[in-house]
Coordinates of C-alpha atoms in Angstrom, one line a residue:
M1 CA -19.5 -23.0 -13.8
D2 CA -21.4 -20.8 -16.3
F3 CA -20.0 -17.3 -16.6
E4 CA -20.0 -14.1 -18.6
V5 CA -17.0 -11.8 -19.2
L6 CA -17.7 -8.0 -18.8
I7 CA -15.0 -5.7 -20.0
L8 CA -15.2 -2.0 -19.1
G9 CA -13.9 0.2 -21.9
T10 CA -13.9 0.2 -25.7
D11 CA -10.2 0.9 -26.6
A12 CA -7.5 -1.4 -27.9
N13 CA -7.0 -2.9 -24.4
A14 CA -10.7 -3.8 -24.4
Y15 CA -10.6 -5.4 -27.9
Y16 CA -7.7 -7.7 -27.2
M17 CA -9.2 -8.8 -23.8
A18 CA -12.4 -9.7 -25.7
R19 CA -10.1 -11.5 -28.2
C20 CA -8.6 -13.5 -25.4
C21 CA -12.0 -14.5 -24.2
Y22 CA -13.1 -15.6 -27.7
E23 CA -9.8 -17.5 -28.4
A24 CA -9.9 -19.3 -25.0
Y25 CA -13.6 -20.1 -24.8
H26 CA -15.2 -19.3 -28.2
K27 CA -17.4 -16.9 -26.2
K28 CA -18.3 -13.3 -26.9
A29 CA -17.4 -10.9 -24.1
Y30 CA -19.6 -8.0 -23.2
L31 CA -18.0 -4.5 -23.5
I32 CA -19.5 -1.4 -21.8
G33 CA -17.8 1.9 -22.5
K34 CA -18.5 5.6 -22.9
D35 CA -17.0 6.2 -26.3
R36 CA -17.5 4.6 -29.7
L37 CA -13.9 3.9 -30.5
A38 CA -12.6 2.4 -33.8
F39 CA -10.7 -0.4 -31.9
T40 CA -13.9 -2.2 -31.0
K41 CA -16.1 -1.3 -34.1
F42 CA -17.4 -3.8 -36.6
S43 CA -16.4 -6.8 -34.6
N44 CA -18.0 -10.2 -34.6
I45 CA -16.3 -11.5 -31.5
L46 CA -17.8 -9.2 -28.9
N47 CA -21.0 -7.4 -27.7
V48 CA -20.6 -3.7 -27.1
E49 CA -22.8 -1.2 -25.3
Y50 CA -22.2 2.6 -24.8
V51 CA -23.1 4.5 -21.6
S52 CA -22.1 8.2 -21.8
G53 CA -21.8 8.8 -18.1
L54 CA -19.8 5.7 -17.2
W55 CA -17.0 7.8 -15.8
E56 CA -19.4 9.0 -13.0
E57 CA -19.2 6.6 -10.1
E58 CA -23.0 6.4 -9.5
T59 CA -23.7 5.7 -13.2
F60 CA -20.9 3.1 -13.2
L61 CA -22.4 1.2 -10.2
N62 CA -26.0 1.4 -11.6
T63 CA -24.7 0.1 -15.0
L64 CA -23.1 -2.9 -13.4
E65 CA -26.2 -3.6 -11.3
E66 CA -28.3 -3.5 -14.5
F67 CA -25.9 -5.9 -16.2
A68 CA -26.0 -8.3 -13.2
N69 CA -29.8 -8.3 -13.2
K70 CA -29.8 -9.3 -16.9
H71 CA -27.4 -12.2 -16.3
K72 CA -28.7 -13.8 -13.1
E73 CA -27.5 -17.2 -12.1
K74 CA -24.1 -16.5 -13.8
K75 CA -20.8 -15.4 -12.4
I76 CA -19.5 -12.3 -14.2
I77 CA -15.7 -11.9 -14.7
L78 CA -15.2 -8.1 -14.4
I79 CA -12.2 -6.5 -16.2
S80 CA -11.3 -2.9 -16.3
T81 CA -9.1 -1.3 -19.0
N82 CA -8.2 1.9 -17.1
E83 CA -7.5 3.1 -13.6
T84 CA -10.8 5.0 -13.2
Y85 CA -12.9 1.9 -13.4
A86 CA -10.3 -0.1 -11.4
E87 CA -10.6 2.4 -8.6
Y88 CA -14.4 2.2 -8.7
I89 CA -14.4 -1.5 -8.5
S90 CA -11.9 -1.6 -5.6
A91 CA -13.7 1.2 -3.7
N92 CA -17.1 -0.4 -4.0
K93 CA -16.5 -4.1 -3.3
K94 CA -19.2 -4.2 -0.6
K95 CA -21.7 -2.6 -3.0
L96 CA -21.1 -4.7 -6.0
N97 CA -23.4 -7.6 -6.8
K98 CA -21.9 -10.9 -5.5
Q99 CA -22.1 -12.2 -9.0
F100 CA -19.0 -10.2 -10.0
V101 CA -15.7 -11.9 -9.8
Y102 CA -12.4 -9.8 -10.2
N103 CA -8.9 -9.4 -9.0
Y104 CA -7.8 -5.8 -8.0
P105 CA -5.8 -4.6 -5.1
S106 CA -7.1 -2.2 -2.4
V107 CA -8.0 1.3 -3.6
E108 CA -5.1 2.6 -1.4
V109 CA -2.6 0.5 -3.4
I110 CA -4.2 1.6 -6.7
K111 CA -3.9 5.3 -5.8
S112 CA -0.3 4.9 -4.6
L113 CA 0.5 3.8 -8.2
T114 CA -1.8 6.0 -10.3
N115 CA -0.9 9.3 -8.6
K116 CA 2.7 9.8 -9.9
E117 CA 3.8 12.0 -7.0
T118 CA 2.5 9.6 -4.5
F119 CA 4.1 6.7 -6.4
Y120 CA 7.6 8.2 -6.6
K121 CA 7.6 9.4 -3.0
T122 CA 6.0 6.3 -1.4
Y123 CA 8.4 3.9 -3.1
E124 CA 11.6 5.9 -3.4
K125 CA 13.3 3.6 -0.9
S126 CA 12.0 0.4 -2.4
C127 CA 14.1 -2.1 -4.5
L128 CA 13.1 -0.2 -7.7
K129 CA 15.0 2.7 -9.2
F130 CA 13.3 5.9 -10.6
P131 CA 14.4 8.9 -12.7
K132 CA 15.3 12.2 -10.9
T133 CA 12.0 14.0 -10.3
I134 CA 10.7 17.5 -9.3
Y135 CA 7.1 18.2 -8.4
F136 CA 5.3 21.4 -9.5
D137 CA 2.0 22.5 -7.9
C138 CA -0.2 24.1 -10.5
S139 CA -2.5 25.7 -7.9
K140 CA 0.4 27.4 -6.0
E141 CA 3.7 27.7 -7.7
S142 CA 4.8 30.1 -10.4
K143 CA 8.6 29.9 -10.3
I144 CA 10.1 27.2 -12.5
P145 CA 12.9 25.3 -10.8
K146 CA 16.3 25.1 -12.4
M147 CA 16.6 21.9 -14.5
T148 CA 18.9 20.3 -17.0
Y149 CA 17.1 20.0 -20.4
P150 CA 15.5 18.1 -22.0
I151 CA 12.9 17.1 -19.4
V152 CA 9.7 15.1 -19.5
L153 CA 6.6 16.8 -18.1
K154 CA 3.5 14.7 -17.2
P155 CA 0.5 15.0 -14.8
A156 CA 0.9 13.5 -11.3
N157 CA -2.9 12.9 -11.1
V158 CA -3.5 10.8 -14.3
V159 CA -7.1 10.0 -13.4
V160 CA -8.1 13.7 -13.2
Y161 CA -6.0 14.7 -16.2
N162 CA -7.6 12.0 -18.4
H163 CA -11.0 13.5 -17.8
L164 CA -10.0 16.9 -19.1
R165 CA -10.4 18.0 -22.7
F166 CA -8.4 21.0 -24.1
E167 CA -6.6 22.1 -27.2
G168 CA -3.0 21.0 -27.4
K169 CA -3.4 18.4 -24.7
N170 CA -0.6 15.7 -24.8
K171 CA -0.3 12.6 -22.7
I172 CA 3.3 13.6 -21.9
Y173 CA 5.5 16.4 -23.0
K174 CA 9.2 16.5 -23.9
L175 CA 10.5 20.0 -23.3
N176 CA 13.8 21.5 -24.3
S177 CA 13.9 24.9 -22.6
E178 CA 12.4 27.0 -19.7
E179 CA 10.3 28.9 -22.3
E180 CA 8.7 25.6 -23.5
V181 CA 8.0 24.7 -19.8
K182 CA 6.3 28.1 -19.2
N183 CA 4.1 27.7 -22.3
T184 CA 3.2 24.2 -21.4
L185 CA 2.4 25.0 -17.8
N186 CA 0.0 27.8 -19.0
L187 CA -1.6 25.5 -21.5
I188 CA -2.3 22.8 -18.8
K189 CA -3.5 25.3 -16.2
N190 CA -5.8 27.0 -18.7
G191 CA -7.1 23.5 -19.6
G192 CA -8.4 23.2 -16.0
Y193 CA -5.7 21.1 -14.4
T194 CA -4.9 22.3 -10.8
D195 CA -3.0 19.3 -9.3
K196 CA 0.7 18.5 -9.3
L197 CA 2.9 18.0 -12.4
I198 CA 5.9 15.8 -12.7
L199 CA 9.1 17.4 -14.1
Q200 CA 11.5 14.5 -14.8
E201 CA 14.9 14.1 -16.2
F202 CA 14.9 12.7 -19.7
I203 CA 16.9 9.5 -19.7
P204 CA 19.1 9.5 -22.8
G205 CA 18.4 7.0 -25.6
D206 CA 15.9 6.2 -28.3
D207 CA 12.7 4.1 -28.1
S208 CA 14.6 0.9 -27.8
N209 CA 15.8 1.9 -24.3
L210 CA 12.2 1.5 -23.2
F211 CA 11.0 -1.8 -21.7
D212 CA 7.6 -3.3 -20.7
S213 CA 6.7 -5.9 -18.1
V214 CA 3.3 -7.6 -17.6
V215 CA 2.8 -9.0 -14.1
Y216 CA 0.1 -11.1 -12.7
V217 CA -0.3 -11.4 -9.0
N218 CA -3.0 -14.0 -8.0
T219 CA -5.7 -13.5 -5.5
K220 CA -3.5 -15.0 -2.8
G221 CA -0.8 -12.3 -3.4
H222 CA 1.7 -14.5 -5.2
V223 CA 3.2 -13.4 -8.5
E224 CA 2.4 -16.1 -11.1
F225 CA 4.3 -14.6 -14.1
I226 CA 6.4 -11.7 -15.3
S227 CA 7.3 -10.8 -18.9
F228 CA 10.1 -8.5 -20.0
A229 CA 9.9 -6.9 -23.5
Q230 CA 12.1 -4.4 -25.2
I231 CA 10.3 -1.7 -27.1
G232 CA 11.6 -0.9 -30.6
L233 CA 9.2 1.9 -31.4
Q234 CA 6.6 3.9 -29.5
E235 CA 3.5 5.7 -30.8
R236 CA 4.0 9.2 -32.2
T237 CA 0.7 11.1 -31.8
K238 CA 0.2 13.5 -28.9
S239 CA -2.4 11.3 -27.1
M240 CA -0.5 8.0 -27.6
V241 CA 3.2 8.8 -26.9
G242 CA 4.3 6.4 -24.1
N243 CA 2.5 3.5 -25.7
A244 CA 4.5 0.8 -27.4
A245 CA 3.9 0.4 -31.2
V246 CA 6.5 -2.4 -31.6
L247 CA 8.0 -4.6 -28.8
M248 CA 9.8 -7.9 -28.5
N249 CA 9.7 -10.1 -25.5
G250 CA 12.7 -12.2 -24.6
F251 CA 15.1 -9.8 -26.4
N252 CA 17.5 -7.1 -25.1
T253 CA 20.2 -5.1 -26.8
T254 CA 21.3 -3.2 -23.7
K255 CA 23.7 -4.1 -21.0
G256 CA 21.0 -4.1 -18.3
D257 CA 20.6 -7.0 -15.9
V258 CA 17.2 -8.3 -16.9
D259 CA 17.1 -11.2 -14.4
N260 CA 17.9 -8.9 -11.5
Q261 CA 15.2 -6.4 -12.6
V262 CA 12.6 -9.1 -12.9
E263 CA 13.4 -10.3 -9.4
D264 CA 13.1 -6.7 -8.1
I265 CA 9.7 -6.3 -9.8
K266 CA 8.5 -9.6 -8.3
K267 CA 9.6 -8.6 -4.8
F268 CA 8.1 -5.2 -5.1
M269 CA 4.7 -6.3 -6.2
E270 CA 4.4 -8.9 -3.5
N271 CA 5.7 -6.5 -0.8
I272 CA 3.1 -3.8 -1.5
G273 CA 0.2 -6.3 -1.3
Y274 CA -0.7 -6.0 -5.0
T275 CA -3.1 -8.4 -6.7
G276 CA -4.2 -8.6 -10.3
F277 CA -2.6 -7.5 -13.6
A278 CA -0.1 -4.7 -13.7
E279 CA 2.1 -3.2 -16.4
V280 CA 5.6 -1.8 -15.5
D281 CA 7.0 0.8 -17.8
M282 CA 10.8 1.3 -17.7
K283 CA 13.7 2.9 -19.4
Y284 CA 17.3 1.6 -19.5
D285 CA 19.8 4.2 -18.3
C286 CA 23.2 3.7 -20.0
R287 CA 24.8 6.0 -17.5
D288 CA 24.6 3.5 -14.7
N289 CA 23.4 0.3 -16.5
T290 CA 20.1 0.2 -14.6
F291 CA 16.4 0.1 -15.5
K292 CA 14.5 3.1 -14.2
V293 CA 10.8 2.6 -13.6
L294 CA 8.7 5.3 -15.2
E295 CA 5.3 4.1 -14.0
I296 CA 3.2 1.1 -13.0
N297 CA -0.3 0.8 -14.4
A298 CA -2.8 -1.0 -12.1
R299 CA -4.1 -3.1 -15.0
Q300 CA -3.0 -4.9 -18.1
G301 CA -1.5 -2.4 -20.6
R302 CA -2.4 -1.5 -24.1
C303 CA 0.2 -3.9 -25.6
S304 CA -0.1 -6.7 -23.0
Y305 CA -1.7 -9.2 -25.4
Y306 CA 1.8 -10.5 -26.2
V307 CA 1.7 -12.7 -23.1
T308 CA -1.1 -14.7 -24.7
P309 CA 1.1 -16.4 -27.3
L310 CA 3.5 -17.0 -24.4
G311 CA 0.9 -19.3 -23.0
K312 CA -0.8 -16.8 -20.7
N313 CA -4.2 -16.0 -22.1
L314 CA -5.1 -13.0 -19.9
V315 CA -8.8 -13.9 -19.6
Q316 CA -8.1 -17.5 -18.9
V317 CA -5.6 -16.5 -16.3
L318 CA -8.3 -14.6 -14.4
I319 CA -10.9 -17.3 -14.7
E320 CA -8.6 -20.1 -13.5
D321 CA -7.6 -18.0 -10.5
C322 CA -10.8 -16.1 -9.6
L323 CA -13.4 -18.6 -10.6
N324 CA -11.7 -22.0 -10.4
G325 CA -9.2 -21.4 -7.6
I326 CA -6.3 -22.7 -9.6
E327 CA -2.9 -21.5 -8.5
H328 CA 0.2 -21.7 -10.7
E329 CA 3.8 -21.6 -9.8
Y330 CA 5.8 -18.5 -10.7
E331 CA 7.2 -18.3 -14.2
F332 CA 9.5 -15.8 -16.0
L333 CA 8.2 -15.5 -19.5
D334 CA 11.5 -15.3 -21.5
K335 CA 10.5 -16.7 -24.9
K336 CA 10.8 -14.5 -27.9
V337 CA 7.6 -12.9 -29.2
L338 CA 7.2 -9.9 -31.5
L339 CA 4.2 -7.6 -31.3
S340 CA 3.3 -4.7 -33.6
F341 CA 0.5 -2.2 -34.0
V342 CA 2.2 -0.8 -37.1
P343 CA 3.0 -2.2 -40.6
K344 CA 6.3 -3.6 -41.6
G345 CA 7.3 -0.5 -43.6
I346 CA 7.1 1.6 -40.4
V347 CA 9.4 -0.9 -38.7
K348 CA 11.9 -0.7 -41.6
K349 CA 11.9 3.1 -41.7
Y350 CA 11.6 4.4 -38.1
I351 CA 13.2 1.9 -35.8
S352 CA 16.7 3.3 -35.2
N353 CA 18.1 0.4 -33.2
E354 CA 19.6 -1.8 -36.0
G355 CA 19.9 -4.9 -33.8
F356 CA 16.3 -4.7 -32.8
K357 CA 15.2 -3.9 -36.4
K358 CA 17.1 -6.8 -37.9
E359 CA 15.7 -9.3 -35.4
A360 CA 12.1 -7.9 -35.8
L361 CA 12.2 -8.3 -39.6
K362 CA 13.8 -11.7 -39.3
I363 CA 10.8 -13.1 -37.3
W364 CA 8.1 -10.8 -38.8
R365 CA 6.2 -13.7 -40.4
N366 CA 5.2 -14.7 -36.8
V367 CA 4.4 -11.1 -35.7
V368 CA 1.5 -10.7 -33.2
K369 CA -1.1 -8.0 -34.2
P370 CA -3.4 -7.4 -31.2
M371 CA -6.2 -5.8 -33.3
D372 CA -6.0 -8.4 -36.1
C373 CA -7.9 -11.5 -34.8
P374 CA -8.1 -14.1 -37.6
K375 CA -11.4 -15.4 -36.1
D376 CA -13.0 -11.9 -36.3
K377 CA -14.3 -12.1 -39.8
N378 CA -15.9 -8.8 -40.7
L379 CA -15.1 -7.1 -44.0
K380 CA -15.8 -3.6 -42.6
R381 CA -13.3 -4.2 -39.8
F382 CA -10.7 -5.7 -42.2
L383 CA -10.9 -2.5 -44.3
M384 CA -10.9 -0.2 -41.3
L385 CA -7.7 -1.8 -40.0
R386 CA -6.0 -1.7 -43.3
K387 CA -6.8 2.0 -43.6
R388 CA -5.5 2.5 -40.1
W389 CA -2.2 0.8 -41.1
F390 CA -1.7 3.2 -44.0
H391 CA -2.6 6.1 -41.7
Y392 CA 0.4 5.2 -39.5
Y393 CA 2.8 6.4 -42.3
K394 CA 1.3 9.9 -42.0
E395 CA 1.4 9.8 -38.2
Y396 CA 5.1 8.9 -38.1
K397 CA 6.0 11.4 -40.7
N398 CA 4.3 14.2 -38.8
G399 CA 4.7 12.9 -35.2
Y400 CA 5.7 15.5 -32.7
W401 CA 7.8 13.2 -30.5
K402 CA 11.3 12.6 -31.9

């Protein structure tokens, strides 16, 4: 069956999904996004278009309709790279042209995950474990609750927060005193955010206590695969902290029970009626030897490309399920794969877990670089990526998150 792949977004997530399409089918995906981001510039393996009002639901739907009209007689595999577009797709299934093929859960399930307050409260009695959490209402409360520091502060309503622009905005905040909390609350309120905030215990441990799972639940509601990767290093800039910079699947230096955690994730995703890709962010807690779930993204994550060399090309997975009706038996992806957004020098200097660092350097010759597609032969892109690699040294030297 003839098809096109339409990816919504222009970030790193969008680039590697386009790469998956090109690697599996030697076919250029179409990208539509609102921002001209460097990740998808100067590429020969994709077609990109910019629509400034794409975050508005009406513009979003009109844009999809226009695209469908340009590609009549073809099925269109629809892929979102963020929760906003995923919600629009799920909420408008009856309005979307029947050409579009996709795999997303109900909008109710998406919102139960993307709103962090709803997420923690809805699933607190599930098989998953979560950090201790306090909720702060920016529209009502003024008194700061007593807490043990440091804490992590982040927005409950990620979708609303992501649409705001203000000086000093961080994705998440690590705070060490009540004074820092007061200043941060004022900053966020003055930036226009009036919803709930999450005040959460900081689980001890460096970046290597963080873990990532990519999950795919097919259109019939069955989990087809789960990965489990240890993060050696996360990004350091204010807008990127929380995103993995270096991770290794099939590797674990902690005492956590990986097999049990994977089974809990599988059970959880199927029990809530989830379908599609999801990314589970966790941190290992040495105090009780458990993995605490920090969030679940209702989409593939920024670093999820590492499942492709594990035999699960993300675009091919969707097409086989949504277009061809092929169902695969469940598989735990436990083979070792190293992924990195940063150069080898950053790994040597900034990864503090010596066991992880040693193994990463040992298998570095086979490292997976999501933005570096060997088939994407464009000199401007090659030079831009190399410049970006050198820029990482400055970012890690001056990064605010320690």
